[in-house]
Structures are given as C-alpha cells and as structure tokens.
Short mmCIF file of N, CA and C in Angstrom, two decimals:
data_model
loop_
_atom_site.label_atom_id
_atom_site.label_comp_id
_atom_site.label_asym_id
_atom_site.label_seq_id
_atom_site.Cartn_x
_atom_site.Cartn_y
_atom_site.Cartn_z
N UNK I 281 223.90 -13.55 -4.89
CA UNK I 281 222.83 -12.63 -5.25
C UNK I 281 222.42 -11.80 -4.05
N UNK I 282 222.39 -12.41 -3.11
CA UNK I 282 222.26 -11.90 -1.71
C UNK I 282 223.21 -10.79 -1.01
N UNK I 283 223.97 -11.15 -1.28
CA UNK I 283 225.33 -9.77 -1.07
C UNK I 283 225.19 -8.90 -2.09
N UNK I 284 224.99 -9.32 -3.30
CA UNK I 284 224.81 -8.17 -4.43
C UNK I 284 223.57 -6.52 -3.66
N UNK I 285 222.33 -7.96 -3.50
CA UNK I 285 221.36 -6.85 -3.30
C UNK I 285 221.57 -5.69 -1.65
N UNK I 286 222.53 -6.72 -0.74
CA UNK I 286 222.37 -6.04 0.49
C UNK I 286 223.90 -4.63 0.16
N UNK I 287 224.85 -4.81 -0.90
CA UNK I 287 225.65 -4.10 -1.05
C UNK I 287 224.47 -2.55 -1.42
N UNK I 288 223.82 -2.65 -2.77
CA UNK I 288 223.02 -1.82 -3.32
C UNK I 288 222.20 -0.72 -1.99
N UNK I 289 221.77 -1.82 -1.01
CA UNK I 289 220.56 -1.25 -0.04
C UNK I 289 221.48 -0.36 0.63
N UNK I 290 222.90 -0.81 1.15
CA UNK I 290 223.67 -0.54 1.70
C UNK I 290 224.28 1.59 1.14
N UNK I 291 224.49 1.59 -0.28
CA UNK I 291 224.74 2.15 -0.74
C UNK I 291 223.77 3.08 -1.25
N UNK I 292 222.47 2.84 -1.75
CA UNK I 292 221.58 3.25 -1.42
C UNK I 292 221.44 4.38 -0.14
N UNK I 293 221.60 3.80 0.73
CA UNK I 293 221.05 4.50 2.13
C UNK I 293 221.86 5.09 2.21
N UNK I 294 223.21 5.06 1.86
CA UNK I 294 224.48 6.45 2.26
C UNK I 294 224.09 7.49 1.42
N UNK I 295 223.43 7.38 -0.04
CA UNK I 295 223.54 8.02 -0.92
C UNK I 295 222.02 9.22 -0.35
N UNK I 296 221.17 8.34 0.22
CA UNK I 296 220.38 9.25 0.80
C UNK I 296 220.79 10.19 1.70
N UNK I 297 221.43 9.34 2.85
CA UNK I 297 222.22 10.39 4.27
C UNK I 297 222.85 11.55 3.89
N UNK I 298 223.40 11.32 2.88
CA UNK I 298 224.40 12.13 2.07
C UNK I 298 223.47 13.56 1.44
N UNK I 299 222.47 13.35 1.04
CA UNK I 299 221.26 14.01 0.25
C UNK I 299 220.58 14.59 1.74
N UNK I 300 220.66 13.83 2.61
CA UNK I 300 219.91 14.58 3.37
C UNK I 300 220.79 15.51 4.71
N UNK I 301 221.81 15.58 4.62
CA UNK I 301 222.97 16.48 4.96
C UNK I 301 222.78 17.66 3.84
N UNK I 302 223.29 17.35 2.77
CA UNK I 302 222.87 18.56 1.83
C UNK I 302 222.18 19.17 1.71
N UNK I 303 220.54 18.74 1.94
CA UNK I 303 219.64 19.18 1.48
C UNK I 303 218.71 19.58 2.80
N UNK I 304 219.62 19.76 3.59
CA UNK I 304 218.94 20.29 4.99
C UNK I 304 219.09 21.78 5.05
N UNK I 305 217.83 22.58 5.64
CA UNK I 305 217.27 23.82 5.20
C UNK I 305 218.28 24.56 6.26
N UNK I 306 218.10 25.98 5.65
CA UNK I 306 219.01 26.65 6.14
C UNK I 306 218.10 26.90 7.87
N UNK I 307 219.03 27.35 8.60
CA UNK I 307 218.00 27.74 10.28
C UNK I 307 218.29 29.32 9.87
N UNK I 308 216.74 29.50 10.09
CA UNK I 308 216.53 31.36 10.65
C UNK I 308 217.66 31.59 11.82
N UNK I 309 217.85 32.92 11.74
CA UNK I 309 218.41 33.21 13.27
C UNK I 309 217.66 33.27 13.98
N UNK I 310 217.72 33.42 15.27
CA UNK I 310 216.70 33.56 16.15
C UNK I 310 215.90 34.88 15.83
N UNK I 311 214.88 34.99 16.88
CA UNK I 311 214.32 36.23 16.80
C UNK I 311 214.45 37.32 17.89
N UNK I 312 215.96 36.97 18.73
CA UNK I 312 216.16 38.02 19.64
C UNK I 312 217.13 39.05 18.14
N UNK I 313 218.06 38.19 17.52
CA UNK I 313 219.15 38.84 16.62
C UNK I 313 218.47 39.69 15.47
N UNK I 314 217.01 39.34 14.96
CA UNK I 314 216.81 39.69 14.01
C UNK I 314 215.77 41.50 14.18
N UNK I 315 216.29 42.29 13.24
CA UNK I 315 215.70 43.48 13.22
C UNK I 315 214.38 43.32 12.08
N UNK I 316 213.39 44.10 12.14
CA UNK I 316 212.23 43.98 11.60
C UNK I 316 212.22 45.55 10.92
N UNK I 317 212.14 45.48 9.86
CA UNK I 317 211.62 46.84 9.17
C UNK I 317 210.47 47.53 9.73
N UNK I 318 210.46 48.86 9.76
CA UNK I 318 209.47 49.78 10.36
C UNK I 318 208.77 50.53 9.08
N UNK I 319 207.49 50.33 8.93
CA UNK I 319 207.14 51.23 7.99
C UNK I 319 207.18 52.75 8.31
N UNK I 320 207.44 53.22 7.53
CA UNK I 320 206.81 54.91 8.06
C UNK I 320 205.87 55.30 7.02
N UNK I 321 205.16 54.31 6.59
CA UNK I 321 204.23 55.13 4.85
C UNK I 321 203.08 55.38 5.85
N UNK I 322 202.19 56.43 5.61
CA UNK I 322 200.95 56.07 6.44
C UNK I 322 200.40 55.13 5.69
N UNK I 323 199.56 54.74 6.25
CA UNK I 323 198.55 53.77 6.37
C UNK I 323 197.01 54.09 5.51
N UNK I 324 196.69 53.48 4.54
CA UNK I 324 195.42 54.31 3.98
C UNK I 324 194.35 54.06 4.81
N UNK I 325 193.46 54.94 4.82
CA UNK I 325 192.08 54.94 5.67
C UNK I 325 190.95 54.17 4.54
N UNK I 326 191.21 53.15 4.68
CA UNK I 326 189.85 51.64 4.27
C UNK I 326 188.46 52.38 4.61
N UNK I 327 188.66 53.30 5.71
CA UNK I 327 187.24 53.43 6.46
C UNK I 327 186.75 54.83 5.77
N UNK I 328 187.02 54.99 4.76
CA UNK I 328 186.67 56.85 3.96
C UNK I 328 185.15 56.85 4.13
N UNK I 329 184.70 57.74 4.72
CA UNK I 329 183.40 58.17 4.88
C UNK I 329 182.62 58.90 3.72
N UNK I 330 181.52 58.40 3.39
CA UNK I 330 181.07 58.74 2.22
C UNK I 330 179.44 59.61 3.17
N UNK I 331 179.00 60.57 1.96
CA UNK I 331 177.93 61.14 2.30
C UNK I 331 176.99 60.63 0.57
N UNK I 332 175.67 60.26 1.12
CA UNK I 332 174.91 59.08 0.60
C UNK I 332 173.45 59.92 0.53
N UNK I 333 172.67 60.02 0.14
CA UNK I 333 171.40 61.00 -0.22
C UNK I 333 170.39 60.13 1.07
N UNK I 334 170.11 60.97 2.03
CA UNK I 334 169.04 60.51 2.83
C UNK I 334 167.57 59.96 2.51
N UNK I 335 167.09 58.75 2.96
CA UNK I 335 165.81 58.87 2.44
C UNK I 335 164.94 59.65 2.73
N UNK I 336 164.67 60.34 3.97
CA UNK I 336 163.57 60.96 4.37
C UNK I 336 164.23 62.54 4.46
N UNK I 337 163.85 63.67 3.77
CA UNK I 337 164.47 64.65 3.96
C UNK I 337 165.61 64.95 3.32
N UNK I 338 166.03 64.76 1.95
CA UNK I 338 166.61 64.94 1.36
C UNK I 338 168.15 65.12 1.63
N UNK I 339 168.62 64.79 2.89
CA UNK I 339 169.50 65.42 3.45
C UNK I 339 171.01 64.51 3.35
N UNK I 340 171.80 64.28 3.87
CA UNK I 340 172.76 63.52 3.49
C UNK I 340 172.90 62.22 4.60
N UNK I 341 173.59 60.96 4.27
CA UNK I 341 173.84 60.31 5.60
C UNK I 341 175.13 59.61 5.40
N UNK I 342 175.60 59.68 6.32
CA UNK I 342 177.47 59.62 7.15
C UNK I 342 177.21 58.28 7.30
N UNK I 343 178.65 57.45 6.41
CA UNK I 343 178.55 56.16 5.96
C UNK I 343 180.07 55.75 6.35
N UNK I 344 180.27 54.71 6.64
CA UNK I 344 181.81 54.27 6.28
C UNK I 344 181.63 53.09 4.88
N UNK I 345 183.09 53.48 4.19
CA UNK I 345 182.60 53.02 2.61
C UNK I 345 182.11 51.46 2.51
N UNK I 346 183.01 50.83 3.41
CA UNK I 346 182.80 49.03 3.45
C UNK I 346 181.92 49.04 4.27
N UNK I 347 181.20 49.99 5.00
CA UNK I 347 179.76 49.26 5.35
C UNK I 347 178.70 49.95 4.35
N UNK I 348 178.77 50.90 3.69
CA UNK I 348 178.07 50.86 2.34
C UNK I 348 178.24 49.55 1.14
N UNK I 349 178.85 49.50 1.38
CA UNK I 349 179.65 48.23 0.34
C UNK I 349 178.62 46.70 0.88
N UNK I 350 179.01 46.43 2.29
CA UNK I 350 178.37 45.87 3.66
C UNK I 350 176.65 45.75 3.31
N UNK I 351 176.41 46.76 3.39
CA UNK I 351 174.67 47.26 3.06
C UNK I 351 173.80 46.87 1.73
N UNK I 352 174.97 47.07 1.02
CA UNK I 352 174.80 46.78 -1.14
C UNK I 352 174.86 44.90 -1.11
N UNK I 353 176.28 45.00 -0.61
CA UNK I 353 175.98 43.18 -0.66
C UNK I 353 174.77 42.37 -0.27
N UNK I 354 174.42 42.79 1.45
CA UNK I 354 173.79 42.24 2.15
C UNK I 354 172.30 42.46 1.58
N UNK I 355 171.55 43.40 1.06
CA UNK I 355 170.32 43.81 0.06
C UNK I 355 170.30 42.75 -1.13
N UNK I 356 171.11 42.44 -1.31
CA UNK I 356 171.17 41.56 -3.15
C UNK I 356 172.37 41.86 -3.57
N UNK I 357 173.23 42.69 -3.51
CA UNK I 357 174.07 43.26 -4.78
C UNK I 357 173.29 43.62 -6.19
N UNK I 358 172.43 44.09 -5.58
CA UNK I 358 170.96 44.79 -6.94
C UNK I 358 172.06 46.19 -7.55
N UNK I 359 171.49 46.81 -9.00
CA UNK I 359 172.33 48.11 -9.18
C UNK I 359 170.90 48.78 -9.39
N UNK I 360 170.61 48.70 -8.42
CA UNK I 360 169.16 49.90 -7.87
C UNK I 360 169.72 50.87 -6.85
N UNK I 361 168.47 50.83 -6.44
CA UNK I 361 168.72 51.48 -4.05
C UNK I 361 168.44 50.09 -3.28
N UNK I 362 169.03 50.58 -2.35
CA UNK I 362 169.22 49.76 -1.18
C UNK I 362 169.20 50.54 0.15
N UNK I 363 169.11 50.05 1.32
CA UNK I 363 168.35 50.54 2.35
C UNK I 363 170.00 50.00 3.09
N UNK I 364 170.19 51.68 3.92
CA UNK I 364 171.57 51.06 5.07
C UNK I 364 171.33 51.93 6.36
N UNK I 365 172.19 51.68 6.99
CA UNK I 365 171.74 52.55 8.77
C UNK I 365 173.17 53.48 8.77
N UNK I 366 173.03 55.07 8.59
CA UNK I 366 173.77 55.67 8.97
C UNK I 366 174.77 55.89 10.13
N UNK I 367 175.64 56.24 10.24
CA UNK I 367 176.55 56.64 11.18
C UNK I 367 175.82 57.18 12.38
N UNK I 368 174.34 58.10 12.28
CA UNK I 368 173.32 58.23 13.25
C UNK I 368 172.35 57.75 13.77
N UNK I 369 172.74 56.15 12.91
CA UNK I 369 171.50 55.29 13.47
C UNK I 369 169.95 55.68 12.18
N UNK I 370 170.24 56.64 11.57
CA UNK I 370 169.29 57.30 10.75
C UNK I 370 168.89 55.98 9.51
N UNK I 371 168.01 55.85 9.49
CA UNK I 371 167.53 55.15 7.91
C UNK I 371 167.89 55.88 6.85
N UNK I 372 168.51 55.28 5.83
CA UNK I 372 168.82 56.01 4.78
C UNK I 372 168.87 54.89 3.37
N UNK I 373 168.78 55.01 2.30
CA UNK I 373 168.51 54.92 0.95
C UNK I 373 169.92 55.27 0.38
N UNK I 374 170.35 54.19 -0.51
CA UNK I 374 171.89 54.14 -1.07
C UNK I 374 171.11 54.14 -2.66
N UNK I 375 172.66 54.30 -3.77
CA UNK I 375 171.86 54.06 -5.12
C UNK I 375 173.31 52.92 -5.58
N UNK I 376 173.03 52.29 -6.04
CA UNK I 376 174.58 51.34 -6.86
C UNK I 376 175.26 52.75 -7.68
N UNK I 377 174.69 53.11 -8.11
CA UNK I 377 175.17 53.95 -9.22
C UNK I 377 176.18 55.04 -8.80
N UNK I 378 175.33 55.93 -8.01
CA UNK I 378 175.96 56.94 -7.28
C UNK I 378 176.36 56.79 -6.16
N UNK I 379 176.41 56.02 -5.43
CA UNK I 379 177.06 55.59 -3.93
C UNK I 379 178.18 54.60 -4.35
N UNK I 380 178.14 53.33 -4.39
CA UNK I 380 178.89 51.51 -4.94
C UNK I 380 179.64 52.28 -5.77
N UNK I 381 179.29 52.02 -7.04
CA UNK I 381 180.00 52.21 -8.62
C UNK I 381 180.85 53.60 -8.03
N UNK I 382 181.03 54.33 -7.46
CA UNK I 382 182.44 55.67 -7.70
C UNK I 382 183.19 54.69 -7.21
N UNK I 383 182.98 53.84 -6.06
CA UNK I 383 183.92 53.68 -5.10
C UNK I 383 185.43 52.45 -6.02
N UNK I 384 184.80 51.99 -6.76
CA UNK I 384 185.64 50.99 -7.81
C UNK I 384 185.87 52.01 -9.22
N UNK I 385 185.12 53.05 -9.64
CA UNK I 385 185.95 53.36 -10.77
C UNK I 385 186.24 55.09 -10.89
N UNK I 386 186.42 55.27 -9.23
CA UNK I 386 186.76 56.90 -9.25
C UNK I 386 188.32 56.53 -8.69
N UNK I 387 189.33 57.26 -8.80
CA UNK I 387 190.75 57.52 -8.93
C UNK I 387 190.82 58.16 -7.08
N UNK I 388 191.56 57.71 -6.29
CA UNK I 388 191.59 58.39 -5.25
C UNK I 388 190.79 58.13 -4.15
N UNK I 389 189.37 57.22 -4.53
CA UNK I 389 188.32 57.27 -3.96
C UNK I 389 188.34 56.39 -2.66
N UNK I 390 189.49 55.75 -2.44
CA UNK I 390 189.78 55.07 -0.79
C UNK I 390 190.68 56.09 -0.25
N UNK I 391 192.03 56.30 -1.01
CA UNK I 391 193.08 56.85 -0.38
C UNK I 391 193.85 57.78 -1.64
N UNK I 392 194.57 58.81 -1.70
CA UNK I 392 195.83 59.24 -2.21
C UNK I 392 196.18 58.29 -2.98
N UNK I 393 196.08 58.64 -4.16
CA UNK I 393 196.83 57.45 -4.81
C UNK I 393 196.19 56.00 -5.48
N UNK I 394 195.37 55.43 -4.95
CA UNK I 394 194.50 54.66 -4.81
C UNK I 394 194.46 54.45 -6.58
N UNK I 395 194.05 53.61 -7.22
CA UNK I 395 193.86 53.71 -8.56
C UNK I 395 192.73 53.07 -8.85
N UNK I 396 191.93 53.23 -9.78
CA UNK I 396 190.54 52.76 -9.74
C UNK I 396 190.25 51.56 -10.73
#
C-alpha cells in the first residue's frame, strides 16, 4: 500500500513540473529592444475656460471648467448659485444651470469632438 501511494505522489509531482514548464509566462523583451508608439493626436484641453456672470457688476469671470466643476462640488452640488474665485482672484457667483449643466450636455463643450 505504501509503494502504491509513494508511486502516485511520485507521479503526481512530475505531472505538475510538467504543467509548470508549460504554463510558464511568456518574458517581455527588454526595454532597451522595445519601441513605444508616439501619439501625434493633440491632446484635448481638460482646462477650457469658461466665462461665468460676475457677482458684483454684472460683468463676466475667467474660470477653468474643473475648477468650476471644483467650486459646484465643494458648495453642496446644489442646482442653484454657488460662490467661486475667478482667474482674478475676483468673487464671483456661478448658476448649476447655466455654468455646470452645458458642460455635461453641450456637444464640443471640453474639446472638438467631445460628445455630450
């Protein structure tokens, strides 16, 4: 019974070695041999500057979109106004409606192309 079981263990373990020869992963080449694709697409501008209705003076204020976005979150994510600091340091007054909301369902409204 004893030889039976040490034949099995025996056979067993080749049948693994065997599995694990096979089943050993392929090696990358190095990374002196390997070439890397170059994009040439430009790059979209994340940072599209939006003009936002000033609070004091009706006038406009110079935003980058994810820190409008930045400004909406950080207030509540309310779909009122919200209060953000212009590109001049200026206090200014955002609306969800007309500032937030184009930026998710206007066509174009990050980059070329962009889909909403």
């Amino acid at each position: 019974m004893k030889g039976k079981r040490f034949f099995w263990l025996i056979g067993l373990g080749l049948c693994l070695i065997a599995l694990g020869w096979g089943l050993e992963p392929t090696r990358a080449a190095s990374n002196d041999s390997m070439e890397t694709a170059v994009s040439s697409a430009p790059h979209p501008d994340y940072n599209a500057q939006l003009n936002t209705t000033q609070q004091q003076g009706g006038g406009e204020c110079d935003i980058y979109a994810v820190d409008l976005i930045g400004a909406w979150v950080d207030a509540g994510a309310l779909e009122g106004s919200f209060p953000f600091t212009s590109l001049d340091e200026e206090s200014c007054t955002g609306d969800f409606n007309t500032d937030v909301l184009p930026l998710f369902t206007t066509e174009d409204a990050w980059f070329a192309g962009s889909q909403a």
